[in-house]
């Protein structure tokens, strides 16, 4: 009973702060939609934790929640040690080799940025996952607000549907509401995209600071996303600033990258990009998973990537098929894929000119290229459907944005 009372009081206080801050943020979202979105994310976050605790024996979300209690105890007994993971000097003294130290420093930062706020909040929540979900989604919901503000500014969209996409649409909102790094990752991505778009229009120091902050955040929560996002942003920049066609620009940028990818396969192993991706695939194969999708073995030869490409596409864009699903959660994965293809095909036949026009625009075209590259690299490296469906969410957002803009955007806008 005490936990329920604390949950209600905490929810009321954070709801009040959220409404107050939203007025200053000027996203143009009515407070009713804001609170409904916030409550939806909390509900989905609680559902996420409940499902994974009772049906899958817990996962990283409960690991991070437990870490919050550990961080509180560390703060109570060793306040200096609580802040030690942020010190890069100490971090780079642990191992030999700059690369290894850098990797583990980012891992420590990811852990710290998720668990230390929970540690500070522990005095209120007592380590209760469901109360902690109120705090986590109070922070994470700002990705939806930034997303809404950017879409409205860039595409002259009316209504709250971009915000609702991130808060109510289960294939996206479910994975961004549990206590883990995915929610913070997308928040950092939106800082990058919004600030980058603003800088293309007008240079402002504030936008540059947000861009730098977002890049650092993306590097902390998933470095690979920044590797994939950078060339897409380069295409966006060249199209806007150099007045180039997006198709030719994308072919030039990604053609150069593919050529470097192939050429690197002839270099020593430490410089071979195909070998590094193959190593990443192998590391995922070592993990435990109840369902493993068929995925050919990659090696240092770029030819193997051509052979595995059909499986990579199928695993990330199509599977598991409904008849392959094992359990309710995998049926949810399968249904998410089916819904995407149904909506895309509907838009292709009903709004073909709008889809094509949007794909040629700098922002949407570049983000679609990023999304395709994200889906494929995950398809190449991850054989587990439960991980795939979570990792592709950033790309999924932009695919649905593309479809949504084709269907709901005012027809008299460019």
Short mmCIF file of N, CA, C and O in Angstrom, two decimals, residues 226-332:
data_model
loop_
_atom_site.label_atom_id
_atom_site.label_comp_id
_atom_site.label_asym_id
_atom_site.label_seq_id
_atom_site.Cartn_x
_atom_site.Cartn_y
_atom_site.Cartn_z
N UNK A 226 26.08 6.31 -34.09
CA UNK A 226 26.73 7.52 -34.57
C UNK A 226 27.51 7.25 -35.85
O UNK A 226 27.55 8.10 -36.75
N UNK A 227 28.09 6.06 -35.96
CA UNK A 227 28.81 5.67 -37.18
C UNK A 227 27.85 5.64 -38.36
O UNK A 227 28.19 6.05 -39.48
N UNK A 228 26.63 5.17 -38.14
CA UNK A 228 25.64 5.09 -39.21
C UNK A 228 24.97 6.43 -39.47
O UNK A 228 24.58 6.73 -40.61
N UNK A 229 24.82 7.24 -38.44
CA UNK A 229 24.13 8.52 -38.59
C UNK A 229 25.02 9.56 -39.27
O UNK A 229 24.51 10.41 -40.02
N UNK A 230 26.33 9.50 -39.05
CA UNK A 230 27.25 10.51 -39.59
C UNK A 230 27.17 10.65 -41.11
O UNK A 230 27.04 11.75 -41.63
N UNK A 231 27.26 9.55 -41.89
CA UNK A 231 27.17 9.72 -43.35
C UNK A 231 25.80 10.22 -43.81
O UNK A 231 25.71 10.95 -44.81
N UNK A 232 24.74 9.85 -43.09
CA UNK A 232 23.41 10.37 -43.44
C UNK A 232 23.36 11.89 -43.23
O UNK A 232 22.78 12.62 -44.04
N UNK A 233 23.96 12.35 -42.14
CA UNK A 233 24.01 13.80 -41.89
C UNK A 233 24.88 14.50 -42.93
O UNK A 233 24.60 15.64 -43.32
N UNK A 234 25.93 13.84 -43.39
CA UNK A 234 26.77 14.41 -44.45
C UNK A 234 25.95 14.59 -45.73
O UNK A 234 26.05 15.63 -46.40
N UNK A 235 25.16 13.60 -46.08
CA UNK A 235 24.29 13.71 -47.26
C UNK A 235 23.33 14.88 -47.08
O UNK A 235 23.14 15.70 -48.00
N UNK A 236 22.72 14.97 -45.93
CA UNK A 236 21.79 16.06 -45.61
C UNK A 236 22.48 17.41 -45.78
O UNK A 236 21.94 18.33 -46.40
N UNK A 237 23.69 17.52 -45.24
CA UNK A 237 24.44 18.77 -45.32
C UNK A 237 24.75 19.14 -46.77
O UNK A 237 24.56 20.30 -47.19
N UNK A 238 25.23 18.20 -47.55
CA UNK A 238 25.61 18.48 -48.94
C UNK A 238 24.40 18.88 -49.77
O UNK A 238 24.50 19.76 -50.64
N UNK A 239 23.27 18.25 -49.53
CA UNK A 239 22.06 18.58 -50.29
C UNK A 239 21.59 20.01 -49.98
O UNK A 239 21.22 20.76 -50.87
N UNK A 240 21.63 20.38 -48.70
CA UNK A 240 21.14 21.70 -48.30
C UNK A 240 22.14 22.80 -48.63
O UNK A 240 21.79 23.81 -49.25
N UNK A 241 23.39 22.60 -48.24
CA UNK A 241 24.38 23.67 -48.37
C UNK A 241 24.98 23.76 -49.78
O UNK A 241 25.34 24.85 -50.23
N UNK A 242 25.10 22.66 -50.46
CA UNK A 242 25.71 22.64 -51.80
C UNK A 242 24.67 22.55 -52.92
O UNK A 242 25.04 22.48 -54.09
N UNK A 243 23.39 22.52 -52.51
CA UNK A 243 22.29 22.50 -53.47
C UNK A 243 22.41 21.33 -54.45
O UNK A 243 22.28 21.48 -55.66
N UNK A 244 22.62 20.13 -53.91
CA UNK A 244 22.76 18.95 -54.73
C UNK A 244 21.52 18.08 -54.64
O UNK A 244 20.74 18.16 -53.68
N UNK A 245 21.32 17.21 -55.63
CA UNK A 245 20.22 16.26 -55.61
C UNK A 245 20.55 15.15 -54.62
O UNK A 245 21.68 14.64 -54.56
N UNK A 246 19.54 14.75 -53.84
CA UNK A 246 19.82 13.79 -52.76
C UNK A 246 20.21 12.42 -53.30
O UNK A 246 21.06 11.73 -52.73
N UNK A 247 19.61 11.99 -54.43
CA UNK A 247 19.95 10.68 -54.98
C UNK A 247 21.40 10.58 -55.37
O UNK A 247 22.10 9.64 -55.00
N UNK A 248 21.87 11.55 -56.14
CA UNK A 248 23.27 11.54 -56.58
C UNK A 248 24.22 11.69 -55.39
O UNK A 248 25.28 11.06 -55.35
N UNK A 249 23.84 12.53 -54.46
CA UNK A 249 24.69 12.75 -53.28
C UNK A 249 24.81 11.48 -52.46
O UNK A 249 25.90 11.10 -52.01
N UNK A 250 23.68 10.79 -52.26
CA UNK A 250 23.70 9.54 -51.50
C UNK A 250 24.55 8.48 -52.20
O UNK A 250 25.32 7.76 -51.55
N UNK A 251 24.43 8.39 -53.51
CA UNK A 251 25.23 7.42 -54.28
C UNK A 251 26.71 7.73 -54.13
O UNK A 251 27.54 6.83 -53.94
N UNK A 252 27.07 9.01 -54.17
CA UNK A 252 28.47 9.40 -54.06
C UNK A 252 29.01 9.10 -52.66
O UNK A 252 30.09 8.50 -52.52
N UNK A 253 28.27 9.50 -51.63
CA UNK A 253 28.74 9.31 -50.25
C UNK A 253 28.81 7.83 -49.90
O UNK A 253 29.84 7.31 -49.44
N UNK A 254 27.72 7.11 -50.14
CA UNK A 254 27.68 5.71 -49.73
C UNK A 254 28.48 4.82 -50.69
O UNK A 254 29.00 3.77 -50.28
N UNK A 255 28.58 5.24 -51.95
CA UNK A 255 29.46 4.51 -52.87
C UNK A 255 30.91 4.58 -52.42
O UNK A 255 31.64 3.59 -52.49
N UNK A 256 31.32 5.77 -51.94
CA UNK A 256 32.69 5.93 -51.41
C UNK A 256 32.90 5.04 -50.19
O UNK A 256 33.94 4.38 -50.04
N UNK A 257 31.90 5.00 -49.31
CA UNK A 257 32.02 4.18 -48.10
C UNK A 257 32.08 2.69 -48.43
O UNK A 257 32.84 1.94 -47.82
N UNK A 258 31.27 2.27 -49.40
CA UNK A 258 31.30 0.86 -49.81
C UNK A 258 32.65 0.50 -50.42
O UNK A 258 33.21 -0.57 -50.16
N UNK A 259 33.21 1.43 -51.22
CA UNK A 259 34.53 1.19 -51.81
C UNK A 259 35.59 1.06 -50.72
O UNK A 259 36.45 0.17 -50.78
N UNK A 260 35.54 1.93 -49.70
CA UNK A 260 36.48 1.84 -48.59
C UNK A 260 36.29 0.55 -47.81
O UNK A 260 37.25 -0.07 -47.35
N UNK A 261 35.03 0.14 -47.67
CA UNK A 261 34.71 -1.11 -46.98
C UNK A 261 35.37 -2.29 -47.70
O UNK A 261 36.01 -3.14 -47.07
N UNK A 262 35.24 -2.33 -49.03
CA UNK A 262 35.83 -3.42 -49.81
C UNK A 262 37.35 -3.38 -49.77
O UNK A 262 38.02 -4.40 -49.57
N UNK A 263 37.91 -2.18 -49.96
CA UNK A 263 39.37 -2.06 -49.97
C UNK A 263 39.98 -2.43 -48.63
O UNK A 263 41.08 -3.00 -48.57
N UNK A 264 39.28 -2.12 -47.54
CA UNK A 264 39.83 -2.42 -46.22
C UNK A 264 39.95 -3.92 -45.98
O UNK A 264 40.72 -4.36 -45.12
N UNK A 265 39.18 -4.72 -46.73
CA UNK A 265 39.26 -6.17 -46.55
C UNK A 265 40.62 -6.72 -46.99
O UNK A 265 40.98 -7.85 -46.64
N UNK A 266 41.37 -5.94 -47.76
CA UNK A 266 42.70 -6.37 -48.21
C UNK A 266 43.82 -5.86 -47.30
O UNK A 266 44.99 -6.14 -47.54
N UNK A 267 43.44 -5.11 -46.28
CA UNK A 267 44.42 -4.57 -45.34
C UNK A 267 44.64 -5.55 -44.19
O UNK A 267 43.91 -6.54 -44.06
N UNK A 268 45.64 -5.30 -43.33
CA UNK A 268 45.84 -6.15 -42.16
C UNK A 268 44.57 -6.23 -41.30
O UNK A 268 43.73 -5.31 -41.33
N UNK A 269 44.38 -7.31 -40.54
CA UNK A 269 43.14 -7.53 -39.78
C UNK A 269 42.70 -6.36 -38.90
O UNK A 269 41.52 -6.10 -38.77
N UNK A 270 43.67 -5.65 -38.30
CA UNK A 270 43.30 -4.55 -37.41
C UNK A 270 42.65 -3.39 -38.15
O UNK A 270 42.02 -2.53 -37.53
N UNK A 271 42.79 -3.33 -39.49
CA UNK A 271 42.21 -2.26 -40.28
C UNK A 271 41.06 -2.74 -41.17
O UNK A 271 40.48 -1.96 -41.93
N UNK A 272 40.70 -3.99 -41.08
CA UNK A 272 39.68 -4.57 -41.94
C UNK A 272 38.28 -4.34 -41.36
O UNK A 272 37.94 -4.89 -40.30
N UNK A 273 37.49 -3.53 -42.04
CA UNK A 273 36.12 -3.26 -41.56
C UNK A 273 35.26 -4.52 -41.65
O UNK A 273 34.51 -4.82 -40.71
N UNK A 274 35.30 -5.28 -42.76
CA UNK A 274 34.51 -6.52 -42.80
C UNK A 274 34.84 -7.46 -41.65
O UNK A 274 33.94 -8.11 -41.10
N UNK A 275 36.10 -7.54 -41.28
CA UNK A 275 36.50 -8.43 -40.19
C UNK A 275 35.98 -7.93 -38.85
O UNK A 275 35.57 -8.73 -37.99
N UNK A 276 35.95 -6.61 -38.65
CA UNK A 276 35.43 -6.05 -37.40
C UNK A 276 33.94 -6.33 -37.25
O UNK A 276 33.45 -6.64 -36.16
N UNK A 277 33.19 -6.17 -38.36
CA UNK A 277 31.75 -6.46 -38.31
C UNK A 277 31.52 -7.95 -38.09
O UNK A 277 30.62 -8.35 -37.34
N UNK A 278 32.35 -8.78 -38.72
CA UNK A 278 32.26 -10.23 -38.51
C UNK A 278 32.53 -10.57 -37.04
O UNK A 278 31.87 -11.46 -36.47
N UNK A 279 33.47 -9.87 -36.44
CA UNK A 279 33.77 -10.09 -35.02
C UNK A 279 32.58 -9.69 -34.15
O UNK A 279 32.27 -10.35 -33.15
N UNK A 280 31.90 -8.59 -34.55
CA UNK A 280 30.71 -8.16 -33.81
C UNK A 280 29.61 -9.21 -33.92
O UNK A 280 28.94 -9.52 -32.92
N UNK A 281 29.44 -9.76 -35.12
CA UNK A 281 28.45 -10.82 -35.30
C UNK A 281 28.77 -12.02 -34.42
O UNK A 281 27.90 -12.59 -33.77
N UNK A 282 30.04 -12.38 -34.37
CA UNK A 282 30.46 -13.53 -33.57
C UNK A 282 30.21 -13.30 -32.08
O UNK A 282 29.84 -14.22 -31.35
N UNK A 283 30.42 -12.05 -31.62
CA UNK A 283 30.17 -11.75 -30.21
C UNK A 283 28.69 -11.88 -29.87
O UNK A 283 28.33 -12.32 -28.77
N UNK A 284 27.80 -11.52 -30.80
CA UNK A 284 26.37 -11.70 -30.57
C UNK A 284 26.00 -13.18 -30.56
O UNK A 284 25.09 -13.59 -29.82
N UNK A 285 26.67 -13.96 -31.39
CA UNK A 285 26.37 -15.40 -31.43
C UNK A 285 26.69 -16.08 -30.10
O UNK A 285 26.12 -17.14 -29.79
N UNK A 286 27.59 -15.49 -29.32
CA UNK A 286 27.97 -16.09 -28.05
C UNK A 286 26.92 -15.86 -26.97
O UNK A 286 26.95 -16.52 -25.92
N UNK A 287 26.00 -14.94 -27.22
CA UNK A 287 24.97 -14.63 -26.23
C UNK A 287 23.89 -15.70 -26.24
O UNK A 287 23.70 -16.42 -27.22
N UNK A 288 23.15 -15.76 -25.14
CA UNK A 288 22.08 -16.75 -25.02
C UNK A 288 20.77 -16.17 -25.54
O UNK A 288 20.43 -15.02 -25.27
N UNK A 289 20.05 -16.95 -26.33
CA UNK A 289 18.74 -16.55 -26.82
C UNK A 289 17.89 -17.77 -27.09
O UNK A 289 18.38 -18.80 -27.56
N UNK A 290 16.58 -17.65 -26.77
CA UNK A 290 15.69 -18.79 -26.95
C UNK A 290 15.43 -19.07 -28.43
O UNK A 290 15.21 -20.21 -28.82
N UNK A 291 15.39 -18.01 -29.24
CA UNK A 291 15.13 -18.18 -30.67
C UNK A 291 16.28 -17.56 -31.46
O UNK A 291 16.64 -16.41 -31.23
N UNK A 292 16.84 -18.33 -32.37
CA UNK A 292 17.94 -17.86 -33.21
C UNK A 292 17.51 -17.94 -34.66
O UNK A 292 17.12 -19.01 -35.15
N UNK A 293 17.57 -16.82 -35.36
CA UNK A 293 17.22 -16.79 -36.77
C UNK A 293 18.39 -17.27 -37.61
O UNK A 293 19.56 -17.09 -37.22
N UNK A 294 18.14 -17.88 -38.76
CA UNK A 294 19.24 -18.32 -39.63
C UNK A 294 20.05 -17.14 -40.13
O UNK A 294 19.49 -16.16 -40.64
N UNK A 295 21.35 -17.20 -39.97
CA UNK A 295 22.22 -16.10 -40.38
C UNK A 295 23.59 -16.67 -40.73
O UNK A 295 24.26 -17.27 -39.88
N UNK A 296 24.00 -16.49 -41.98
CA UNK A 296 25.28 -17.01 -42.42
C UNK A 296 26.45 -16.36 -41.70
O UNK A 296 26.37 -15.23 -41.24
N UNK A 297 27.54 -17.10 -41.61
CA UNK A 297 28.73 -16.63 -40.92
C UNK A 297 29.48 -15.62 -41.79
O UNK A 297 29.79 -15.89 -42.96
N UNK A 298 29.78 -14.45 -41.24
CA UNK A 298 30.59 -13.45 -41.92
C UNK A 298 32.06 -13.72 -41.63
O UNK A 298 32.41 -14.28 -40.58
N UNK A 299 32.93 -13.26 -42.54
CA UNK A 299 34.37 -13.32 -42.29
C UNK A 299 35.02 -12.07 -42.88
O UNK A 299 34.34 -11.09 -43.17
N UNK A 300 36.31 -12.10 -43.04
CA UNK A 300 37.01 -10.91 -43.51
C UNK A 300 36.81 -10.59 -44.97
O UNK A 300 37.29 -9.55 -45.45
N UNK A 301 36.13 -11.45 -45.71
CA UNK A 301 35.89 -11.22 -47.13
C UNK A 301 34.59 -10.46 -47.35
O UNK A 301 33.55 -10.84 -46.79
N UNK A 302 34.63 -9.42 -48.18
CA UNK A 302 33.42 -8.65 -48.46
C UNK A 302 32.41 -9.48 -49.25
O UNK A 302 31.20 -9.17 -49.22
N UNK A 303 32.84 -10.55 -49.90
CA UNK A 303 31.93 -11.40 -50.68
C UNK A 303 30.89 -12.06 -49.78
O UNK A 303 29.73 -12.25 -50.18
N UNK A 304 31.28 -12.41 -48.55
CA UNK A 304 30.32 -13.07 -47.65
C UNK A 304 29.14 -12.17 -47.32
O UNK A 304 28.05 -12.65 -47.03
N UNK A 305 29.36 -10.85 -47.35
CA UNK A 305 28.27 -9.90 -47.06
C UNK A 305 27.21 -9.95 -48.15
O UNK A 305 26.01 -9.78 -47.86
N UNK A 306 27.63 -10.14 -49.39
CA UNK A 306 26.67 -10.27 -50.49
C UNK A 306 25.85 -11.55 -50.31
O UNK A 306 24.63 -11.57 -50.52
N UNK A 307 26.52 -12.63 -49.89
CA UNK A 307 25.83 -13.91 -49.69
C UNK A 307 24.83 -13.84 -48.54
O UNK A 307 23.75 -14.44 -48.61
N UNK A 308 25.19 -13.11 -47.48
CA UNK A 308 24.34 -13.06 -46.28
C UNK A 308 23.27 -11.97 -46.39
O UNK A 308 22.32 -11.95 -45.61
N UNK A 309 23.40 -11.07 -47.37
CA UNK A 309 22.48 -9.92 -47.49
C UNK A 309 21.00 -10.33 -47.49
O UNK A 309 20.20 -9.70 -46.77
N UNK A 310 20.56 -11.34 -48.24
CA UNK A 310 19.14 -11.70 -48.19
C UNK A 310 18.66 -12.09 -46.79
O UNK A 310 17.56 -11.72 -46.38
N UNK A 311 19.51 -12.82 -46.06
CA UNK A 311 19.15 -13.19 -44.69
C UNK A 311 19.11 -11.96 -43.79
O UNK A 311 18.22 -11.84 -42.94
N UNK A 312 20.07 -11.06 -43.95
CA UNK A 312 20.11 -9.84 -43.14
C UNK A 312 18.85 -9.01 -43.36
O UNK A 312 18.25 -8.51 -42.40
N UNK A 313 18.43 -8.88 -44.62
CA UNK A 313 17.21 -8.13 -44.93
C UNK A 313 16.00 -8.81 -44.33
O UNK A 313 15.15 -8.18 -43.69
N UNK A 314 15.92 -10.11 -44.52
CA UNK A 314 14.77 -10.86 -44.02
C UNK A 314 14.66 -10.80 -42.50
O UNK A 314 13.58 -10.59 -41.95
N UNK A 315 15.78 -10.95 -41.81
CA UNK A 315 15.76 -10.99 -40.35
C UNK A 315 15.35 -9.65 -39.74
O UNK A 315 14.68 -9.63 -38.70
N UNK A 316 15.74 -8.55 -40.35
CA UNK A 316 15.45 -7.25 -39.75
C UNK A 316 14.15 -6.63 -40.26
O UNK A 316 13.49 -5.89 -39.54
N UNK A 317 13.76 -6.93 -41.50
CA UNK A 317 12.56 -6.32 -42.08
C UNK A 317 11.33 -7.23 -42.03
O UNK A 317 10.21 -6.72 -42.11
N UNK A 318 11.51 -8.56 -41.90
CA UNK A 318 10.38 -9.46 -42.08
C UNK A 318 10.15 -10.44 -40.93
O UNK A 318 9.01 -10.71 -40.56
N UNK A 319 11.19 -10.98 -40.36
CA UNK A 319 11.05 -12.08 -39.40
C UNK A 319 11.05 -11.58 -37.96
O UNK A 319 11.56 -10.50 -37.69
N UNK A 320 10.44 -12.41 -37.09
CA UNK A 320 9.91 -13.75 -37.34
C UNK A 320 8.55 -13.71 -38.04
O UNK A 320 7.73 -12.85 -37.76
N UNK A 321 8.35 -14.66 -38.96
CA UNK A 321 7.05 -14.81 -39.58
C UNK A 321 6.06 -15.31 -38.53
O UNK A 321 6.47 -15.92 -37.53
N UNK A 322 4.76 -15.03 -38.72
CA UNK A 322 3.77 -15.44 -37.69
C UNK A 322 3.87 -16.91 -37.31
O UNK A 322 3.71 -17.26 -36.13
N UNK A 323 4.13 -17.81 -38.27
CA UNK A 323 4.19 -19.24 -37.97
C UNK A 323 5.50 -19.63 -37.26
O UNK A 323 5.62 -20.74 -36.78
N UNK A 324 6.46 -18.68 -37.21
CA UNK A 324 7.72 -18.95 -36.52
C UNK A 324 7.71 -18.45 -35.08
O UNK A 324 8.57 -18.81 -34.28
N UNK A 325 6.74 -17.60 -34.76
CA UNK A 325 6.71 -16.94 -33.45
C UNK A 325 6.51 -17.95 -32.33
O UNK A 325 5.67 -18.85 -32.42
N UNK A 326 7.29 -17.80 -31.27
CA UNK A 326 7.19 -18.65 -30.09
C UNK A 326 6.79 -17.78 -28.91
O UNK A 326 7.61 -17.08 -28.32
N UNK A 327 5.54 -17.80 -28.58
CA UNK A 327 5.07 -17.01 -27.45
C UNK A 327 4.47 -15.68 -27.89
O UNK A 327 4.60 -15.24 -29.03
N UNK A 328 3.79 -15.03 -26.92
CA UNK A 328 3.05 -13.80 -27.21
C UNK A 328 3.97 -12.65 -27.63
O UNK A 328 3.62 -11.86 -28.52
N UNK A 329 5.16 -12.56 -27.01
CA UNK A 329 6.05 -11.44 -27.32
C UNK A 329 6.57 -11.54 -28.76
O UNK A 329 6.67 -10.53 -29.47
N UNK A 330 6.89 -12.74 -29.21
CA UNK A 330 7.35 -12.89 -30.59
C UNK A 330 6.21 -12.67 -31.58
O UNK A 330 6.44 -12.21 -32.70
N UNK A 331 4.98 -12.99 -31.19
CA UNK A 331 3.83 -12.65 -32.03
C UNK A 331 3.71 -11.14 -32.17
O UNK A 331 3.34 -10.62 -33.22
N UNK A 332 4.04 -10.45 -31.09
CA UNK A 332 4.05 -8.98 -31.11
C UNK A 332 5.11 -8.48 -32.08
O UNK A 332 4.87 -7.55 -32.87
#
